[in-house]
CSV table of C-alpha atoms in Angstrom, one decimal:
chain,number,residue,atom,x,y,z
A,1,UNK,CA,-1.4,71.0,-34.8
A,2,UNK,CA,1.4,70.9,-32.5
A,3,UNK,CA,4.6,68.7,-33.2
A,4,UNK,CA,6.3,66.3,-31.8
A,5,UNK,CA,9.5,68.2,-32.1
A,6,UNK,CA,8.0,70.6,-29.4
A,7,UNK,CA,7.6,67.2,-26.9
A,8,UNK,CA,10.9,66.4,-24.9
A,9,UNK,CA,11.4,62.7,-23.8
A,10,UNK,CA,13.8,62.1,-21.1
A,11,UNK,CA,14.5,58.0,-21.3
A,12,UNK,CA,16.9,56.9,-18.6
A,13,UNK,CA,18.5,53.8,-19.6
A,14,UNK,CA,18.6,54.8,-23.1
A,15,UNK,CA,21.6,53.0,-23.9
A,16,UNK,CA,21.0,49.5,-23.1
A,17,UNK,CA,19.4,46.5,-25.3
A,18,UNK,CA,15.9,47.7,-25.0
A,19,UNK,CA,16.8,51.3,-24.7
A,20,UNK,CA,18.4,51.9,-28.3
A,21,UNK,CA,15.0,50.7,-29.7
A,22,UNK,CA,13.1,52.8,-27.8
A,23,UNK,CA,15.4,56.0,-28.9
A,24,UNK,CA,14.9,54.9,-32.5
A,25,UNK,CA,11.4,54.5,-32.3
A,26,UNK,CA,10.8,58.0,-30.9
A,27,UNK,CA,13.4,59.5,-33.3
A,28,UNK,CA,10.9,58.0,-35.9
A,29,UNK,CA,8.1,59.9,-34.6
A,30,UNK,CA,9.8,62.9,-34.4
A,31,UNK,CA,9.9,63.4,-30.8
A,32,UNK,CA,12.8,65.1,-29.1
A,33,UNK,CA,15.0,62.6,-27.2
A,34,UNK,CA,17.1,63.3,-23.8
A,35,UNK,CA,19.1,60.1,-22.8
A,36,UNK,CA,20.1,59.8,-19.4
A,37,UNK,CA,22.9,57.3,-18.6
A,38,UNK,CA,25.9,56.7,-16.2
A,39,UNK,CA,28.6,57.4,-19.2
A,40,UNK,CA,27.4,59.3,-21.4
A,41,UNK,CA,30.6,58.9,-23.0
A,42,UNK,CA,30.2,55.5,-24.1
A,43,UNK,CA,26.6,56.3,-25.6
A,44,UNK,CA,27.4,58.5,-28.7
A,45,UNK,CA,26.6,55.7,-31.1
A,46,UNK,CA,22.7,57.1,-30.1
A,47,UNK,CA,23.2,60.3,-32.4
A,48,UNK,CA,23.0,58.7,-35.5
A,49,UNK,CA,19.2,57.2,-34.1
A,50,UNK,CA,17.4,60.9,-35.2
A,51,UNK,CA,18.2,64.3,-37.1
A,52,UNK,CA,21.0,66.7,-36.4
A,53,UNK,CA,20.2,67.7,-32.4
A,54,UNK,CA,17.2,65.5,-32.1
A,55,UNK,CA,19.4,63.3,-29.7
A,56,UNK,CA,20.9,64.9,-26.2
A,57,UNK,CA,23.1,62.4,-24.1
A,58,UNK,CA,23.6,63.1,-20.5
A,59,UNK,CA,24.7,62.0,-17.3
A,60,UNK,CA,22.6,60.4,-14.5
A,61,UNK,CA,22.4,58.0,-11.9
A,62,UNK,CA,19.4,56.5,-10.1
A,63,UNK,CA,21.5,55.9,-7.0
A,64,UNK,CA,21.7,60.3,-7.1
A,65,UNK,CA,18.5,62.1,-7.4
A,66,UNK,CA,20.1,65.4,-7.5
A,67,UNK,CA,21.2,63.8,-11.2
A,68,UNK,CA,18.3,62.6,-11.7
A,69,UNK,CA,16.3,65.8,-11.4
A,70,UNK,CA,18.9,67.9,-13.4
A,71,UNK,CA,18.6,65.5,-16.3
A,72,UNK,CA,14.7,65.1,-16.9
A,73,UNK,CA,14.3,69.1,-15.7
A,74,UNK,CA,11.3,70.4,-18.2
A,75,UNK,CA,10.6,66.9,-19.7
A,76,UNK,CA,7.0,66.5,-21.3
A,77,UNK,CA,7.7,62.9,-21.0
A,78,UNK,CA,9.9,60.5,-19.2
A,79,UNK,CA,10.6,56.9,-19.4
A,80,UNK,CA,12.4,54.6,-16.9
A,81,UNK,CA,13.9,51.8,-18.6
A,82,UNK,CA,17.0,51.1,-16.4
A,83,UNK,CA,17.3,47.7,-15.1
A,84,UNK,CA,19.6,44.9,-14.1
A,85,UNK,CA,20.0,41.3,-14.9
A,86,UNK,CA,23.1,39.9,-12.2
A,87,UNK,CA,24.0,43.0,-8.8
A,88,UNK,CA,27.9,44.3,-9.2
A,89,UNK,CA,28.7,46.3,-5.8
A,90,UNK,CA,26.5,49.4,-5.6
A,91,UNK,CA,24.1,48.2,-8.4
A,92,UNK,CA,22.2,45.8,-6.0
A,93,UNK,CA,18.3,45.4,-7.9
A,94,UNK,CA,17.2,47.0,-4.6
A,95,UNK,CA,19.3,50.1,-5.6
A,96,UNK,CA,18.6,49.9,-8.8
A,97,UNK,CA,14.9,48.6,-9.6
A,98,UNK,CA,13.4,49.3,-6.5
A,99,UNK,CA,15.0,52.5,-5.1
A,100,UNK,CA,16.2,53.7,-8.5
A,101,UNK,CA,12.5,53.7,-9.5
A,102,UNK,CA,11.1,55.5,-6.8
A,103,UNK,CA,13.4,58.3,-7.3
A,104,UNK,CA,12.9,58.6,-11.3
A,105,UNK,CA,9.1,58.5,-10.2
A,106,UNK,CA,9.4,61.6,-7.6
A,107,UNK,CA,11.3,63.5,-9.9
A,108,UNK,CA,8.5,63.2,-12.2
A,109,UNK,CA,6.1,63.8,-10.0
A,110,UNK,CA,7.7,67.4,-9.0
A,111,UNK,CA,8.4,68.1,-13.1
A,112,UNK,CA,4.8,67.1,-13.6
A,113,UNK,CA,6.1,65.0,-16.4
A,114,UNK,CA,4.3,61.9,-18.1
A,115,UNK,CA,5.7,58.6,-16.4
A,116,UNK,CA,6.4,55.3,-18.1
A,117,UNK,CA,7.6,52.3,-16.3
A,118,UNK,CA,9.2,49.7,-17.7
A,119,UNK,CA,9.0,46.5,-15.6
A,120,UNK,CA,9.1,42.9,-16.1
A,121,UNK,CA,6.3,39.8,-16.1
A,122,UNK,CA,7.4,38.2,-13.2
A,123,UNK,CA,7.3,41.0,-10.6
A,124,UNK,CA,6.1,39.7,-7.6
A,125,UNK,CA,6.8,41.2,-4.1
A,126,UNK,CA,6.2,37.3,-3.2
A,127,UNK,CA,8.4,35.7,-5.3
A,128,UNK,CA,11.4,34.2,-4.0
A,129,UNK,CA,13.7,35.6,-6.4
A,130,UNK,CA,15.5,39.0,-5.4
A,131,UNK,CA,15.2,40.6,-8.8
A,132,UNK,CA,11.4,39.7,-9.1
A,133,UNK,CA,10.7,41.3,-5.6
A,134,UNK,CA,12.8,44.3,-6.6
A,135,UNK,CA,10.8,44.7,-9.4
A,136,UNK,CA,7.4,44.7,-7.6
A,137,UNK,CA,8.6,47.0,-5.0
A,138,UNK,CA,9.7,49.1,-7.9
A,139,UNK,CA,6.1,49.2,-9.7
A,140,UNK,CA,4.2,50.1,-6.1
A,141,UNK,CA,6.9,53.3,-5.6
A,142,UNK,CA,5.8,54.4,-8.8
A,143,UNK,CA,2.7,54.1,-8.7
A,144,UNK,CA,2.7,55.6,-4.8
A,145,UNK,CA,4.2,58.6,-6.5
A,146,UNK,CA,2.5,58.9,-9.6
A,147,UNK,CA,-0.9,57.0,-9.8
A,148,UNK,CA,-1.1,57.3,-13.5
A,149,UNK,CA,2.3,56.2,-14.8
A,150,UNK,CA,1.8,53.6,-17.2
A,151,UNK,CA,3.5,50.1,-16.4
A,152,UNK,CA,4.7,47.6,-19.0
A,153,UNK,CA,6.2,44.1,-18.2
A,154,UNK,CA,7.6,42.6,-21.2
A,155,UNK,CA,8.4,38.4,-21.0
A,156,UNK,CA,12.0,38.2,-22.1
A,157,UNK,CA,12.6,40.1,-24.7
A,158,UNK,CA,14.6,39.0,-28.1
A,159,UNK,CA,16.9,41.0,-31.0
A,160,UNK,CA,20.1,41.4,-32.2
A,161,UNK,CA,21.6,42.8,-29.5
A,162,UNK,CA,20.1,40.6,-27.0
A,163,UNK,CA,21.6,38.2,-23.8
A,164,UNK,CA,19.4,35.9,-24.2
A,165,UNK,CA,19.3,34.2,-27.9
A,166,UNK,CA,23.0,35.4,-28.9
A,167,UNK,CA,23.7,33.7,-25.5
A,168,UNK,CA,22.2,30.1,-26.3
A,169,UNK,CA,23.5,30.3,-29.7
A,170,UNK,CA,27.1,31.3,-29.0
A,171,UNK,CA,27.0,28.8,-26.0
A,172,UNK,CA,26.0,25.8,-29.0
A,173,UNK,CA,28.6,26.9,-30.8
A,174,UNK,CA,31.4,26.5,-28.4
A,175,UNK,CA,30.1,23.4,-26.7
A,176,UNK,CA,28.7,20.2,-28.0
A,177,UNK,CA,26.8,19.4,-25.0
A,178,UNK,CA,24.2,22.5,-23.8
A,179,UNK,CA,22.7,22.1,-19.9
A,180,UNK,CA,19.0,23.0,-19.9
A,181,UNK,CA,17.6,24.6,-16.9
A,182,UNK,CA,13.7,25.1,-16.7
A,183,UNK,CA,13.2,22.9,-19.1
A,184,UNK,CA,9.4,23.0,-19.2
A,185,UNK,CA,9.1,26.2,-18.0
A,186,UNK,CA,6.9,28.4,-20.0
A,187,UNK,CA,7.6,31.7,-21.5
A,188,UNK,CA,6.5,34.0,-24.7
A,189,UNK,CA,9.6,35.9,-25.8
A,190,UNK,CA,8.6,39.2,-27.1
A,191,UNK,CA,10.3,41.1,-29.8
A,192,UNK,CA,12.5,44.5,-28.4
A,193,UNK,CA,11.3,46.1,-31.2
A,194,UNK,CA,7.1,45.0,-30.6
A,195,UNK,CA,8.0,46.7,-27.1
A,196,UNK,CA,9.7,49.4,-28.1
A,197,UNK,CA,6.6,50.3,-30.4
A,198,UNK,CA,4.5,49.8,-27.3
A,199,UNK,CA,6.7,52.7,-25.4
A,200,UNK,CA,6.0,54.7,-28.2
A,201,UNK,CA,2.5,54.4,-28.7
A,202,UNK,CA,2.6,55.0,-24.7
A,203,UNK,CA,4.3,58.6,-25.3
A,204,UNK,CA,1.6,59.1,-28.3
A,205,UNK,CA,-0.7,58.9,-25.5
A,206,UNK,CA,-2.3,55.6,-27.0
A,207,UNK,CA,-2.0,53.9,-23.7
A,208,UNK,CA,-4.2,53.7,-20.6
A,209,UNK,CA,-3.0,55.6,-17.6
A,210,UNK,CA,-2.1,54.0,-14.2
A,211,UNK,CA,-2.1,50.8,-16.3
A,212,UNK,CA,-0.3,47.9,-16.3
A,213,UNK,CA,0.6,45.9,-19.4
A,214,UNK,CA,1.7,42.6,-20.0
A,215,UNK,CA,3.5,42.4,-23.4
A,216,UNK,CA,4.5,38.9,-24.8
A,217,UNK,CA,5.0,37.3,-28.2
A,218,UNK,CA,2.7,35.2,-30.3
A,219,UNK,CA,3.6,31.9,-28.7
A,220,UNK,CA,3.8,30.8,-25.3
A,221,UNK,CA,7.1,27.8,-25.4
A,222,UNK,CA,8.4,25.6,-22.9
A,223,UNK,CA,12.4,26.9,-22.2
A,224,UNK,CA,13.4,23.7,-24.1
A,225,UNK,CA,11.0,24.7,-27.4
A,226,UNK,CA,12.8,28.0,-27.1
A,227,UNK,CA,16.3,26.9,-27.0
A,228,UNK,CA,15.7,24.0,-30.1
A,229,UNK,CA,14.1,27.0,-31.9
A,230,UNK,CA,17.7,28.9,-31.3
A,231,UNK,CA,20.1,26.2,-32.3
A,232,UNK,CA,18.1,25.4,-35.1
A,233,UNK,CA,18.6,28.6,-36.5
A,234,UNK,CA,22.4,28.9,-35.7
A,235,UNK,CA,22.9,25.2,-37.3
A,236,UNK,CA,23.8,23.7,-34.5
A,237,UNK,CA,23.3,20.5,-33.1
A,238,UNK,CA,24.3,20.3,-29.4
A,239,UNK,CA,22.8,17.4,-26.6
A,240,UNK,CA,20.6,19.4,-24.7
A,241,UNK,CA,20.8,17.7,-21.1
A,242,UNK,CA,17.9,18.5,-18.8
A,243,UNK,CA,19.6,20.0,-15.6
A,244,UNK,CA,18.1,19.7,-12.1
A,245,UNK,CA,17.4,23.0,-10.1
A,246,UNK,CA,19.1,22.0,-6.9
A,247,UNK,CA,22.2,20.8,-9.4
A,248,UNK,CA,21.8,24.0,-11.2
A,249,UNK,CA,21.7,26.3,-8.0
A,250,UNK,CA,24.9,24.4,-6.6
A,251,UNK,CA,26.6,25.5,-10.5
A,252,UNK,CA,25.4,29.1,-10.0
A,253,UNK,CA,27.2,29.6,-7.4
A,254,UNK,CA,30.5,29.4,-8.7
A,255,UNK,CA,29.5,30.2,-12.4
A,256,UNK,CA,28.1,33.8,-11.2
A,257,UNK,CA,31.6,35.4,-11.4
A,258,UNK,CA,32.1,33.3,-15.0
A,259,UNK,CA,32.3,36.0,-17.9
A,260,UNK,CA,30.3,36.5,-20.4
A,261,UNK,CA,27.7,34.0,-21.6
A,262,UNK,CA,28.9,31.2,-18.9
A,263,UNK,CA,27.5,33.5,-16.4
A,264,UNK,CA,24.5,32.4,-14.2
A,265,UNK,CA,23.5,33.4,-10.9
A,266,UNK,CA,21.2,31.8,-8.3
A,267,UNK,CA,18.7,34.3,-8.7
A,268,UNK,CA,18.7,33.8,-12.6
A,269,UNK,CA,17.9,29.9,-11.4
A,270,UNK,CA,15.3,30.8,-8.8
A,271,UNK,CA,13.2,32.7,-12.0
A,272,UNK,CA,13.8,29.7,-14.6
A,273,UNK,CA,11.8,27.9,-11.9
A,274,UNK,CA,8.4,30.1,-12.3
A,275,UNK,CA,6.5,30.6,-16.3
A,276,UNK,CA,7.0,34.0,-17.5
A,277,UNK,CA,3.8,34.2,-19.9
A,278,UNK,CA,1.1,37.4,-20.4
A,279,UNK,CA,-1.7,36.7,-17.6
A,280,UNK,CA,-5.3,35.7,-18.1
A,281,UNK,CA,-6.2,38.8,-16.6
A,282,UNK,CA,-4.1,41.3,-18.5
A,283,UNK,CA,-5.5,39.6,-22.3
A,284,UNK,CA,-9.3,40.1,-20.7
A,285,UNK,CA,-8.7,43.6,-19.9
A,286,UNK,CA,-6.6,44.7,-23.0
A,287,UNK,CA,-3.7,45.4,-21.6
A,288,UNK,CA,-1.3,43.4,-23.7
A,289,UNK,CA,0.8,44.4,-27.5
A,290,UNK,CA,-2.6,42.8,-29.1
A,291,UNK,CA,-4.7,45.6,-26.7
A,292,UNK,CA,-2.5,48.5,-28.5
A,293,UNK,CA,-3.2,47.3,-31.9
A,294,UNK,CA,0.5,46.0,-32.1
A,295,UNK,CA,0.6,42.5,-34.1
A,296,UNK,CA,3.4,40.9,-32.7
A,297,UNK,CA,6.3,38.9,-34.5
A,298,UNK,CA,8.0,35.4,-33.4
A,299,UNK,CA,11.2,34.5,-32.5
A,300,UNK,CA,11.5,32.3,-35.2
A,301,UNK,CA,10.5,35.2,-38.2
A,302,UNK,CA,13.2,37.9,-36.5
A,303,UNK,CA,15.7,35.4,-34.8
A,304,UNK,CA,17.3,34.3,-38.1
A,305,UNK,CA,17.9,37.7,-38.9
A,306,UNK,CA,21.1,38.0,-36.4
A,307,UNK,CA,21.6,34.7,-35.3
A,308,UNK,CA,23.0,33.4,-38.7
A,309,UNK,CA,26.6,34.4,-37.5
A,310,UNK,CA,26.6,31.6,-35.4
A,311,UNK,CA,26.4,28.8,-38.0
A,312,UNK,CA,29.1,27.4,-39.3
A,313,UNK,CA,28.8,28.8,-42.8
A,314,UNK,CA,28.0,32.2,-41.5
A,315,UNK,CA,24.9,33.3,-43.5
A,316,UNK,CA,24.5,30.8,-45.8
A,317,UNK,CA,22.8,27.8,-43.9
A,318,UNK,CA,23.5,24.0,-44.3
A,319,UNK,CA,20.8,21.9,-46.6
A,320,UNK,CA,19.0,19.1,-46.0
A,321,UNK,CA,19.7,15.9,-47.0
């Protein structure tokens, strides 16, 4: 029986928040693991993930498909994670997600390499948002190119490394009053590590090909459930004030060159607007975690694992009266 050690991965993006669970998770199964990212530099902290050589870093970017052909050259497998949440100059989500896709996908195509697409629920070459179309126009390039790339759209994703529950939580922490944007907007955050097992059941060759997943937690909640969930867990105790989307849109555009977790964008406004929840059509067809025999974990059984930092008696939380 052949192993896995004789399987190359090449995952581009490898070094971002979903990315480092996705190495792990192959290093796990024994796979070998190319990571192809901008600075390879800053992206050592990956060798520790696997064995002794188990981990290559290199350089590549989806803006230069020369690069991106050297770095997945003889892969068995490759995985396109890369992806963007706010544009910075070149790294427009049309560059990026849309353009950046197609090219991973060619390259593929001419390697005769495995493709798996990460996208996002959401993707919609409709929607109004920027980042939702790019993502859609990404998905149909891939799919143009290689017809049986697997697709997965996580819902937002959660961990200990995340921007999205560290953000809340650090955000209650410096501020006693927290603006709530979307405040019945529905979404089911999905563990990074639940996807990240999908990925890999997806290179175990568990998944459907030229299928599209939808992968989303255990519980659909409205934005405001989801952010009392996260202060709860940090201890704190903020006013959450509904905020108006036309308000919110007019404080996006100056808080999109903020830093750090005061940034918000107009895009970022325009998707609070729209639930980001597994489709009716993807649960009848299978095509979700619970369709890959993946039982998937809530925000509030891994959320208190990292987020106890932010309370104000670090790990050891306040009692009730």
């Amino acid at each position: 029986m052949a192993s896995n050690l004789e399987t190359l991965v090449t995952v581009f993006g490898g070094s971002g928040f979903l990315g480092r669970n996705v190495v792990r998770a192959l290093c796990r199964r024994d796979y070998r693991v190319r990571v192809a990212v901008r600075r390879p530099e800053l992206a050592g902290y990956l060798q520790p993930s696997g064995k002794v050589g188990q981990v290559h870093i290199v350089q590549a970017n989806l803006r230069y498909p020369t690069s991106v052909e050297a770095a997945l050259r003889d892969s068995d497998v490759v995985i396109n994670l890369v992806g963007i949440l706010t544009e910075g100059g070149a790294q427009s989500f049309d560059a990026v997600q849309a353009k950046g896709a197609e090219t991973v996908a060619k390259a593929a195509a001419a390697a005769g390499a495995r493709l798996i697409h990460v996208s996002a629920i959401g993707a919609d070459a409709e929607s109004p948002s920027r980042y939702a179309k790019a993502k859609a126009a990404g998905e149909a390039a891939v799919l143009a190119a290689v017809p049986s790339a697997t697709i997965f759209r996580p819902s937002v994703m959660f961990g200990p490394e995340d921007q999205f529950t560290n953000r809340f939580a650090a955000l209650a922490r410096m501020s006693p009053v927290l603006p709530l944007i979307g405040a019945e907007t529905k979404m089911q955050p999905v563990y990074v590590g639940d996807v990240a097992t999908a990925i890999a059941d997806a290179v175990d060759g568990k998944a459907k090909a030229g299928a599209t997943y939808e992968l989303g937690g255990p519980e659909v909640l409205t934005m405001r459930e989801i952010i009392e969930a996260i202060v709860a867990i940090a201890d704190r105790k903020p006013t959450l004030v509904p905020l108006p989307f036309g308000l919110a849109r007019f404080q996006a555009n100056f808080l999109q060159f903020a830093p750090g977790a005061l940034k918000l964008t107009p895009d970022q406004v325009t998707l609070l607007a729209r639930d980001n929840v597994v489709s009716d059509a993807a649960k009848a067809a299978g095509l979700t975690l619970e369709g890959l025999g993946i039982a998937a974990d809530s925000l509030e059984a891994i959320a208190p694992q990292y987020l106890w930092r932010f309370r104000p008696q670090g790990q050891f939380q306040r009692k009730s009266a």
